[in-house]
């Protein structure tokens, strides 16, 4: 006899409901017939009675069965007879699939931002409207008549953009590559998604910084990967930890965000970079380097990417315009060996048939335009200004309650609240008071940490946002 | 002792190479030590000696082992000693992942089109440059200054586009919906991908038309779905077949392209539409209706979608601009219950963080512009003209060798070659002669069928393209 599978991801009651629906549809229980009592079925299936109650309630909601007091649970004529119309159980379909939903905190933040446009937004990891090059893009779109064929794009992405990126990477990132080694993606997000779906298999072990924005992305779990942690200190990750993880778990890939790490802002130490590449090339281990923030370095030259000193070819390099120009362009890129690019371009074609040519063309024009360098200068100035506004506000409002290291680039400040705190309560109280941030647990850290994105709110809102946050914090602590 | 797993998708030799690498890394075989002979290891692992030969050859290529005649196979010092640098085995990574590659025929077609720009292209399922509204889009982009914030888009897609689509769907498709029931996707492709990834689970059974473009999309297999066939005749699918499949295999979803079906061009019969919806609502079975071609109807009113007569709510409706305006916009849409839209929007955010606002804005402007209706009129005229050019050419060149039904809308002609033919040889010979098409087996049919997309080549190339094809066919038959 059939028994529910306790190893399955599907709840027991749903398995039972599915099995009953199947047996009914096969005629085992014809319309009008009586089903086993809840108690009896629970005994047969070796589950709690409450599980059967839930299963029956599901089938009742579907109109498949009917319970009347005194006469037990019967198969309706409604579904299996002559006038039996009902829609699919969409709710159940929406709960299906192997794709995991976003984390509850992330969904809550999205929901709150959707409901209240006036929330002061320290949560969204992107630039404010006034730092995005909207005016420049407008000029470029008006200056450059659109006359290209608007067919499906090259599977690797728009060729002129890839050619511009070859220059960009050489000039700004000291990476020397060819346009056929570049895949254009819908931001870093799609690069990571393609890597987790196409280069790794369920059960593979990978190493991820701790904390890391990667923990906020359920795609790693969706791909069935086992995640192992590389603690980040003020000098970034420790290369020896990678060797240890390789020996213990035979990790297959390492994900690193070495410059102005999200969320900590840490920059990987120079000596550690060399050691890290040594370890990787010794073990034949690929490093995925996500490098979206480097060009925001507030003072001095931006830190170089790992890829620029990777003489062996261990690094898959990912970049994006999202954090330095406009997230709404949805233009990112990956530099990788040809076999990898081909594989990922083929898979991406199946997912979405490639990106629109239009924003890719705008991005290419922006890169080669006289607007790019002044935009970057303005961006760095704005970010530095906003960072200082945030730090001053925190020092003024919460001098004893919060600690942080001052980031030298990037969009985020990573803070620790000194007293013990309930993340969830604090977030709700902050939302109630009109301000929002991301609890650090989203990035894999313990409770009591948080990420403030100073790039996103307007400069004039930063002070009042932190006042509201301080009030929320004091309220939750009291 | 460890044995390779014969049920695994990974080839035996790779499993063996992996295991040896692991044992070496754990110190079981230190640098310089001798490994078992190929014969001995084959006996231990109960595999053919040739499998071990392959595994050793893999490890040799990685620099992990070294074979010298007379002294056997040894662990190198190269990898595990002091100067041990080598890149990851990228080729092997590229072969990994649960995501299946595109079909060999599809990859061959893409490769051939990439190598030879002058191929006459009856393969790509899209419009020619001269039928795309490029000039109209250029005018719209220049008339409408881009001033919106270029941040991350709403997870469901650009709100003004969704609002325009509410009008479009009501006016042209008799579908009455709200903008919150619409998800903007990167073409129909992404809608289908999201459905297969998020609403269905591995092992689920689904029904797909036979033949169908769905067979050309490995995403169904990637999602672990079991596919069952619904034969398409000149009136489309037979609703009773759905009931049979439900009883036999408990199918969870039905995929239908009822209007100018790809590839057959069939239009689902009116009576069958009603029966199909009856069966669906009786079984609580969702129908995914893909409707990209309806507005191309050459004469008379376009056939209505199933969704317009779906009073119960069984239909997930998918549409797109790819086949009626420009595939390079990458704008498609889905109309579905809110729980489904929310689930898919959440998942899509994880895959690519949404679409660029720019092409969505262009699409919205195009829909409400005075250019839309004249474009559609011109499109229908062009398609009809090209269809007739193709039919004339086929009747002239191959009157006895080929049969087809004349399509009344859409972009494709579905043909059968009367004599027995080798698809692969014919495709290669056609490519050699400068013309390309899609073999019907890609769509799940037997060999000897093929799809010609007359929308894609220039009108003036259709005749010469068919001459080349006819020469190729005669050559392969002789």
CSV table of C-alpha atoms in Angstrom, one decimal, chain B residues 24-429:
chain,number,residue,atom,x,y,z
B,24,UNK,CA,45.0,11.5,-4.1
B,25,UNK,CA,44.1,14.8,-2.5
B,26,UNK,CA,43.4,13.0,0.7
B,27,UNK,CA,46.8,11.5,0.7
B,28,UNK,CA,45.8,8.0,-0.1
B,29,UNK,CA,48.3,8.1,-3.0
B,30,UNK,CA,51.0,10.6,-2.1
B,31,UNK,CA,53.0,12.4,-4.9
B,32,UNK,CA,55.3,9.9,-6.7
B,33,UNK,CA,53.3,6.8,-5.6
B,34,UNK,CA,52.2,4.2,-8.1
B,35,UNK,CA,48.5,3.8,-8.9
B,36,UNK,CA,46.9,0.4,-9.6
B,37,UNK,CA,47.4,-0.9,-13.1
B,38,UNK,CA,44.5,-0.3,-15.5
B,39,UNK,CA,43.6,-4.0,-15.5
B,40,UNK,CA,43.6,-4.3,-11.8
B,41,UNK,CA,41.5,-1.2,-11.1
B,42,UNK,CA,39.0,-2.3,-13.8
B,43,UNK,CA,38.6,-5.5,-11.9
B,44,UNK,CA,38.2,-3.8,-8.6
B,45,UNK,CA,35.6,-1.4,-9.9
B,46,UNK,CA,33.9,-4.0,-12.1
B,47,UNK,CA,34.2,-1.8,-15.2
B,48,UNK,CA,35.7,-2.3,-18.6
B,49,UNK,CA,39.4,-1.7,-18.9
B,50,UNK,CA,38.7,1.0,-21.5
B,51,UNK,CA,36.8,2.9,-18.9
B,52,UNK,CA,39.8,3.0,-16.6
B,53,UNK,CA,42.0,4.0,-19.6
B,54,UNK,CA,39.7,7.0,-20.1
B,55,UNK,CA,39.8,7.9,-16.4
B,56,UNK,CA,43.6,7.8,-16.3
B,57,UNK,CA,43.8,9.8,-19.5
B,58,UNK,CA,41.6,12.5,-17.9
B,59,UNK,CA,43.8,12.6,-14.8
B,60,UNK,CA,46.9,12.8,-17.1
B,61,UNK,CA,45.4,15.7,-18.9
B,62,UNK,CA,44.9,17.4,-15.6
B,63,UNK,CA,48.5,16.9,-14.7
B,64,UNK,CA,47.6,14.8,-11.7
B,65,UNK,CA,49.2,11.5,-12.9
B,66,UNK,CA,51.9,10.5,-15.2
B,67,UNK,CA,52.5,7.3,-17.0
B,68,UNK,CA,55.9,6.0,-18.1
B,69,UNK,CA,56.3,2.7,-19.9
B,70,UNK,CA,57.8,0.2,-17.6
B,71,UNK,CA,57.2,2.1,-14.4
B,72,UNK,CA,53.4,2.3,-14.4
B,73,UNK,CA,51.2,5.2,-13.5
B,74,UNK,CA,52.3,7.6,-10.8
B,75,UNK,CA,50.9,10.5,-9.0
B,76,UNK,CA,52.8,13.6,-10.2
B,77,UNK,CA,54.6,16.0,-7.9
B,78,UNK,CA,53.4,18.6,-10.3
B,79,UNK,CA,49.9,19.0,-8.8
B,80,UNK,CA,50.6,18.1,-5.2
B,81,UNK,CA,54.1,19.3,-4.7
B,82,UNK,CA,55.6,22.8,-4.5
B,83,UNK,CA,55.2,24.3,-8.0
B,84,UNK,CA,51.8,23.0,-8.9
B,85,UNK,CA,49.9,25.5,-11.0
B,86,UNK,CA,47.1,24.6,-13.4
B,87,UNK,CA,43.7,26.1,-14.4
B,88,UNK,CA,40.4,24.5,-13.5
B,89,UNK,CA,39.2,21.8,-15.9
B,90,UNK,CA,36.8,24.3,-17.5
B,91,UNK,CA,35.7,21.9,-20.1
B,92,UNK,CA,34.4,19.5,-17.5
B,93,UNK,CA,32.6,22.3,-15.6
B,94,UNK,CA,31.0,23.3,-18.9
B,95,UNK,CA,29.7,19.8,-19.3
B,96,UNK,CA,28.2,19.9,-15.8
B,97,UNK,CA,25.1,21.3,-14.4
B,98,UNK,CA,21.5,20.0,-14.6
B,99,UNK,CA,20.7,22.4,-17.4
B,100,UNK,CA,20.5,20.5,-20.7
B,101,UNK,CA,22.1,22.0,-23.8
B,102,UNK,CA,20.0,22.9,-26.9
B,103,UNK,CA,19.3,20.1,-29.4
B,104,UNK,CA,22.2,19.3,-31.8
B,105,UNK,CA,20.2,20.4,-34.8
B,106,UNK,CA,19.4,23.8,-33.2
B,107,UNK,CA,23.1,24.3,-32.2
B,108,UNK,CA,24.1,23.3,-35.7
B,109,UNK,CA,21.7,25.8,-37.2
B,110,UNK,CA,22.9,28.6,-34.9
B,111,UNK,CA,26.5,27.8,-35.7
B,112,UNK,CA,25.9,27.7,-39.5
B,113,UNK,CA,24.1,31.1,-39.3
B,114,UNK,CA,26.9,32.5,-37.3
B,115,UNK,CA,29.5,31.4,-39.7
B,116,UNK,CA,27.8,32.4,-43.0
B,117,UNK,CA,25.8,35.6,-42.9
B,118,UNK,CA,24.7,35.1,-46.5
B,119,UNK,CA,22.8,31.9,-45.9
B,120,UNK,CA,19.2,32.2,-46.9
B,121,UNK,CA,17.5,31.8,-43.6
B,122,UNK,CA,14.2,29.8,-43.5
B,123,UNK,CA,15.2,28.6,-40.0
B,124,UNK,CA,15.0,31.6,-37.6
B,125,UNK,CA,11.4,32.0,-36.3
B,126,UNK,CA,11.2,35.7,-36.6
B,127,UNK,CA,10.4,38.7,-38.9
B,128,UNK,CA,12.7,40.1,-41.5
B,129,UNK,CA,14.3,43.5,-40.9
B,130,UNK,CA,12.0,45.1,-43.5
B,131,UNK,CA,8.8,44.0,-41.7
B,132,UNK,CA,10.0,45.1,-38.2
B,133,UNK,CA,8.9,48.6,-37.2
B,134,UNK,CA,12.4,49.9,-36.8
B,135,UNK,CA,11.7,53.3,-38.2
B,136,UNK,CA,8.6,53.7,-36.0
B,137,UNK,CA,10.6,52.7,-33.0
B,138,UNK,CA,13.3,55.2,-33.9
B,139,UNK,CA,10.8,58.0,-34.2
B,140,UNK,CA,9.2,57.0,-30.8
B,141,UNK,CA,12.6,56.9,-29.1
B,142,UNK,CA,13.4,60.4,-30.4
B,143,UNK,CA,10.0,61.9,-29.7
B,144,UNK,CA,9.9,60.7,-26.1
B,145,UNK,CA,12.6,62.0,-24.0
B,146,UNK,CA,13.9,59.4,-21.5
B,147,UNK,CA,13.5,61.0,-18.1
B,148,UNK,CA,12.3,58.1,-15.9
B,149,UNK,CA,14.4,56.8,-13.1
B,150,UNK,CA,16.6,53.9,-14.4
B,151,UNK,CA,16.5,51.8,-11.3
B,152,UNK,CA,15.4,48.2,-10.9
B,153,UNK,CA,12.0,47.7,-12.4
B,154,UNK,CA,8.8,46.5,-10.6
B,155,UNK,CA,9.2,42.7,-10.3
B,156,UNK,CA,6.1,42.2,-12.5
B,157,UNK,CA,7.3,44.6,-15.2
B,158,UNK,CA,6.9,48.2,-16.2
B,159,UNK,CA,3.6,49.5,-15.0
B,160,UNK,CA,2.7,51.7,-18.0
B,161,UNK,CA,3.4,48.8,-20.3
B,162,UNK,CA,1.1,46.6,-18.3
B,163,UNK,CA,-1.6,49.2,-18.5
B,164,UNK,CA,-1.3,49.5,-22.2
B,165,UNK,CA,-1.5,45.7,-22.5
B,166,UNK,CA,-4.8,45.7,-20.6
B,167,UNK,CA,-6.2,47.9,-23.5
B,168,UNK,CA,-4.4,45.8,-26.1
B,169,UNK,CA,-5.7,42.5,-24.8
B,170,UNK,CA,-9.3,43.8,-24.5
B,171,UNK,CA,-9.3,45.4,-27.9
B,172,UNK,CA,-7.5,42.8,-30.0
B,173,UNK,CA,-7.8,39.6,-28.0
B,174,UNK,CA,-11.1,40.0,-26.2
B,175,UNK,CA,-9.4,39.3,-22.9
B,176,UNK,CA,-10.4,41.4,-20.0
B,177,UNK,CA,-7.9,41.6,-17.3
B,178,UNK,CA,-6.1,44.0,-14.9
B,179,UNK,CA,-2.5,45.2,-14.9
B,180,UNK,CA,-1.8,43.3,-11.7
B,181,UNK,CA,-2.7,40.1,-13.5
B,182,UNK,CA,0.1,40.6,-16.0
B,183,UNK,CA,3.7,39.6,-15.8
B,184,UNK,CA,6.1,41.1,-18.4
B,185,UNK,CA,8.6,38.5,-19.6
B,186,UNK,CA,11.5,38.3,-21.9
B,187,UNK,CA,9.4,36.9,-24.7
B,188,UNK,CA,7.2,33.8,-24.6
B,189,UNK,CA,10.4,31.9,-23.9
B,190,UNK,CA,10.8,33.2,-20.4
B,191,UNK,CA,7.1,32.7,-19.6
B,192,UNK,CA,7.5,29.0,-20.5
B,193,UNK,CA,10.7,28.7,-18.6
B,194,UNK,CA,9.2,30.2,-15.5
B,195,UNK,CA,6.2,27.9,-15.7
B,196,UNK,CA,8.3,24.8,-16.1
B,197,UNK,CA,10.6,25.8,-13.3
B,198,UNK,CA,8.2,27.2,-10.8
B,199,UNK,CA,4.7,25.6,-11.2
B,200,UNK,CA,5.7,22.0,-12.0
B,201,UNK,CA,8.0,19.6,-10.2
B,202,UNK,CA,10.4,17.0,-11.5
B,203,UNK,CA,8.4,13.9,-12.4
B,204,UNK,CA,5.2,15.7,-13.2
B,205,UNK,CA,3.5,14.7,-16.4
B,206,UNK,CA,2.4,17.3,-19.0
B,207,UNK,CA,0.7,17.2,-22.4
B,208,UNK,CA,2.3,18.8,-25.4
B,209,UNK,CA,1.0,19.1,-29.0
B,210,UNK,CA,2.6,16.7,-31.5
B,211,UNK,CA,4.4,18.2,-33.4
B,212,UNK,CA,5.2,21.3,-31.3
B,213,UNK,CA,8.0,23.9,-31.0
B,214,UNK,CA,8.0,22.8,-27.3
B,215,UNK,CA,10.1,19.7,-28.3
B,216,UNK,CA,12.8,22.1,-29.6
B,217,UNK,CA,13.1,23.5,-26.0
B,218,UNK,CA,15.0,21.2,-23.7
B,219,UNK,CA,13.7,23.3,-20.8
B,220,UNK,CA,10.9,20.7,-20.4
B,221,UNK,CA,13.4,17.9,-19.9
B,222,UNK,CA,15.7,20.2,-17.8
B,223,UNK,CA,12.7,20.6,-15.4
B,224,UNK,CA,12.4,16.8,-15.2
B,225,UNK,CA,8.9,16.7,-16.8
B,226,UNK,CA,7.5,13.7,-18.4
B,227,UNK,CA,6.1,14.7,-21.8
B,228,UNK,CA,3.0,13.1,-23.3
B,229,UNK,CA,1.8,13.8,-26.9
B,230,UNK,CA,-1.4,15.3,-28.1
B,231,UNK,CA,-1.5,14.7,-31.9
B,232,UNK,CA,-2.4,17.8,-34.0
B,233,UNK,CA,-4.5,17.3,-37.1
B,234,UNK,CA,-5.9,20.0,-39.4
B,235,UNK,CA,-8.3,21.0,-36.7
B,236,UNK,CA,-5.7,21.1,-33.9
B,237,UNK,CA,-5.7,18.7,-30.9
B,238,UNK,CA,-8.5,16.4,-29.9
B,239,UNK,CA,-9.9,17.2,-26.4
B,240,UNK,CA,-10.7,13.6,-25.7
B,241,UNK,CA,-6.9,12.8,-25.8
B,242,UNK,CA,-6.4,15.1,-22.9
B,243,UNK,CA,-8.9,13.1,-20.8
B,244,UNK,CA,-7.2,9.9,-21.8
B,245,UNK,CA,-3.8,11.3,-20.8
B,246,UNK,CA,-5.1,12.5,-17.5
B,247,UNK,CA,-6.6,9.1,-16.7
B,248,UNK,CA,-3.4,7.3,-17.7
B,249,UNK,CA,-0.7,9.6,-16.5
B,250,UNK,CA,-2.4,12.2,-14.4
B,251,UNK,CA,-1.0,15.0,-16.4
B,252,UNK,CA,-0.7,18.3,-14.5
B,253,UNK,CA,-0.7,20.8,-17.3
B,254,UNK,CA,-1.5,21.1,-21.0
B,255,UNK,CA,0.5,23.3,-23.4
B,256,UNK,CA,-1.4,24.6,-26.4
B,257,UNK,CA,-0.7,26.9,-29.3
B,258,UNK,CA,-4.2,27.0,-30.8
B,259,UNK,CA,-3.9,29.7,-33.5
B,260,UNK,CA,-1.6,29.1,-36.5
B,261,UNK,CA,0.3,26.5,-34.5
B,262,UNK,CA,4.0,26.4,-34.6
B,263,UNK,CA,5.0,24.4,-36.7
B,264,UNK,CA,1.9,23.1,-38.4
B,265,UNK,CA,0.0,26.3,-38.9
B,266,UNK,CA,-3.2,24.5,-37.7
B,267,UNK,CA,-6.0,26.5,-36.1
B,268,UNK,CA,-7.9,24.8,-33.3
B,269,UNK,CA,-11.5,24.0,-34.4
B,270,UNK,CA,-14.2,26.0,-32.6
B,271,UNK,CA,-16.1,23.1,-31.3
B,272,UNK,CA,-13.0,21.5,-30.0
B,273,UNK,CA,-12.1,24.7,-28.1
B,274,UNK,CA,-15.3,24.4,-26.1
B,275,UNK,CA,-14.7,20.8,-25.4
B,276,UNK,CA,-11.2,21.4,-24.5
B,277,UNK,CA,-12.2,24.0,-21.9
B,278,UNK,CA,-14.9,21.6,-20.6
B,279,UNK,CA,-12.4,18.8,-20.1
B,280,UNK,CA,-9.9,21.2,-18.4
B,281,UNK,CA,-12.5,22.6,-16.0
B,282,UNK,CA,-13.8,19.2,-15.3
B,283,UNK,CA,-10.4,17.9,-14.3
B,284,UNK,CA,-9.1,21.1,-12.7
B,285,UNK,CA,-6.3,21.0,-15.3
B,286,UNK,CA,-4.4,24.2,-16.3
B,287,UNK,CA,-4.1,25.0,-20.0
B,288,UNK,CA,-1.0,27.1,-21.0
B,289,UNK,CA,-2.1,29.0,-24.1
B,290,UNK,CA,0.7,30.4,-26.2
B,291,UNK,CA,-0.7,33.0,-28.6
B,292,UNK,CA,2.0,34.8,-30.5
B,293,UNK,CA,0.7,34.6,-34.1
B,294,UNK,CA,-3.1,35.3,-34.0
B,295,UNK,CA,-2.8,39.0,-35.2
B,296,UNK,CA,-1.0,37.9,-38.3
B,297,UNK,CA,-4.3,36.3,-39.7
B,298,UNK,CA,-4.0,37.1,-43.4
B,299,UNK,CA,-7.7,37.5,-44.1
B,300,UNK,CA,-10.7,38.1,-41.8
B,301,UNK,CA,-10.7,38.5,-38.1
B,302,UNK,CA,-8.0,36.8,-36.1
B,303,UNK,CA,-9.1,33.6,-34.4
B,304,UNK,CA,-9.9,34.4,-30.7
B,305,UNK,CA,-7.8,33.0,-27.9
B,306,UNK,CA,-9.0,30.2,-25.7
B,307,UNK,CA,-8.6,32.6,-22.8
B,308,UNK,CA,-11.4,34.8,-24.2
B,309,UNK,CA,-14.0,32.0,-23.7
B,310,UNK,CA,-12.4,30.6,-20.5
B,311,UNK,CA,-15.2,31.4,-18.0
B,312,UNK,CA,-13.8,29.1,-15.3
B,313,UNK,CA,-10.2,30.4,-15.2
B,314,UNK,CA,-8.3,27.3,-16.5
B,315,UNK,CA,-6.1,29.2,-18.9
B,316,UNK,CA,-2.6,30.7,-18.4
B,317,UNK,CA,-2.3,33.1,-21.4
B,318,UNK,CA,1.0,34.0,-23.0
B,319,UNK,CA,1.6,36.6,-25.6
B,320,UNK,CA,4.6,38.4,-27.2
B,321,UNK,CA,5.8,41.1,-29.5
B,322,UNK,CA,8.4,38.8,-31.0
B,323,UNK,CA,6.3,37.5,-33.9
B,324,UNK,CA,4.3,40.6,-34.7
B,325,UNK,CA,6.7,43.5,-34.1
B,326,UNK,CA,10.3,42.7,-33.1
B,327,UNK,CA,11.9,39.8,-31.4
B,328,UNK,CA,14.8,42.1,-30.3
B,329,UNK,CA,12.5,44.0,-28.0
B,330,UNK,CA,12.3,40.9,-25.8
B,331,UNK,CA,8.9,41.8,-24.6
B,332,UNK,CA,6.3,39.1,-23.8
B,333,UNK,CA,3.6,38.8,-21.3
B,334,UNK,CA,1.6,36.3,-19.2
B,335,UNK,CA,-2.0,36.7,-17.9
B,336,UNK,CA,-2.5,34.5,-14.8
B,337,UNK,CA,-4.1,34.4,-11.3
B,338,UNK,CA,-2.4,36.6,-8.8
B,339,UNK,CA,-0.8,33.8,-6.8
B,340,UNK,CA,0.9,32.5,-10.0
B,341,UNK,CA,2.1,36.0,-11.1
B,342,UNK,CA,3.5,36.6,-7.7
B,343,UNK,CA,5.4,33.3,-7.6
B,344,UNK,CA,6.8,33.8,-11.1
B,345,UNK,CA,7.8,37.4,-10.5
B,346,UNK,CA,9.6,36.4,-7.4
B,347,UNK,CA,11.5,33.6,-9.2
B,348,UNK,CA,12.3,35.8,-12.2
B,349,UNK,CA,13.9,38.4,-9.9
B,350,UNK,CA,16.3,35.7,-8.7
B,351,UNK,CA,17.2,34.7,-12.3
B,352,UNK,CA,17.8,38.1,-13.8
B,353,UNK,CA,16.4,40.8,-11.5
B,354,UNK,CA,13.8,41.7,-14.1
B,355,UNK,CA,13.9,43.3,-17.6
B,356,UNK,CA,15.3,46.7,-18.6
B,357,UNK,CA,12.8,49.5,-18.5
B,358,UNK,CA,13.9,50.9,-21.8
B,359,UNK,CA,12.5,48.4,-24.3
B,360,UNK,CA,9.4,48.0,-22.1
B,361,UNK,CA,8.8,51.8,-22.4
B,362,UNK,CA,9.4,51.6,-26.2
B,363,UNK,CA,6.8,48.8,-26.4
B,364,UNK,CA,4.3,50.7,-24.4
B,365,UNK,CA,4.7,53.8,-26.6
B,366,UNK,CA,4.5,51.7,-29.8
B,367,UNK,CA,1.2,50.1,-28.6
B,368,UNK,CA,-0.5,53.4,-28.0
B,369,UNK,CA,1.1,55.2,-31.0
B,370,UNK,CA,-0.7,55.8,-34.3
B,371,UNK,CA,2.0,53.4,-35.8
B,372,UNK,CA,0.7,50.2,-34.4
B,373,UNK,CA,-2.3,49.5,-36.6
B,374,UNK,CA,-0.6,50.5,-40.0
B,375,UNK,CA,2.3,48.3,-39.0
B,376,UNK,CA,0.1,45.3,-38.4
B,377,UNK,CA,-1.6,45.9,-41.8
B,378,UNK,CA,1.7,46.1,-43.5
B,379,UNK,CA,2.9,43.0,-41.6
B,380,UNK,CA,-0.1,40.9,-42.7
B,381,UNK,CA,0.3,42.0,-46.3
B,382,UNK,CA,4.0,41.2,-46.3
B,383,UNK,CA,3.6,37.8,-44.7
B,384,UNK,CA,0.9,36.8,-47.2
B,385,UNK,CA,3.0,37.9,-50.1
B,386,UNK,CA,6.0,36.0,-48.8
B,387,UNK,CA,3.9,32.9,-48.1
B,388,UNK,CA,2.7,32.9,-51.7
B,389,UNK,CA,6.2,33.4,-53.0
B,390,UNK,CA,7.3,30.3,-51.0
B,391,UNK,CA,4.4,28.2,-52.2
B,392,UNK,CA,4.9,29.2,-55.8
B,393,UNK,CA,8.6,28.4,-55.5
B,394,UNK,CA,7.9,25.0,-54.0
B,395,UNK,CA,5.3,24.1,-56.5
B,396,UNK,CA,7.6,25.1,-59.3
B,397,UNK,CA,10.7,23.4,-58.0
B,398,UNK,CA,9.4,20.3,-56.2
B,399,UNK,CA,5.9,19.6,-57.4
B,400,UNK,CA,6.1,15.8,-56.8
B,401,UNK,CA,8.4,15.6,-53.8
B,402,UNK,CA,6.7,17.8,-51.2
B,403,UNK,CA,3.3,18.3,-49.6
B,404,UNK,CA,1.9,20.9,-47.3
B,405,UNK,CA,-1.2,22.6,-46.1
B,406,UNK,CA,-1.4,26.3,-46.8
B,407,UNK,CA,-1.3,28.3,-43.6
B,408,UNK,CA,-3.8,31.2,-43.1
B,409,UNK,CA,-1.6,33.1,-40.6
B,410,UNK,CA,1.7,32.9,-38.8
B,411,UNK,CA,5.3,32.8,-40.1
B,412,UNK,CA,5.9,29.2,-41.0
B,413,UNK,CA,5.1,26.5,-43.6
B,414,UNK,CA,5.2,22.9,-42.5
B,415,UNK,CA,6.1,20.5,-45.3
B,416,UNK,CA,6.5,16.8,-45.7
B,417,UNK,CA,8.9,15.3,-48.2
B,418,UNK,CA,7.3,12.4,-49.8
B,419,UNK,CA,10.3,10.1,-50.4
B,420,UNK,CA,12.2,8.7,-47.4
B,421,UNK,CA,15.0,11.2,-46.5
B,422,UNK,CA,17.8,11.5,-44.1
B,423,UNK,CA,17.2,14.9,-42.3
B,424,UNK,CA,20.7,15.4,-41.2
B,425,UNK,CA,22.2,14.9,-44.7
B,426,UNK,CA,19.6,17.1,-46.2
B,427,UNK,CA,20.3,19.9,-43.7
B,428,UNK,CA,24.0,19.7,-44.3
B,429,UNK,CA,23.6,19.7,-48.1
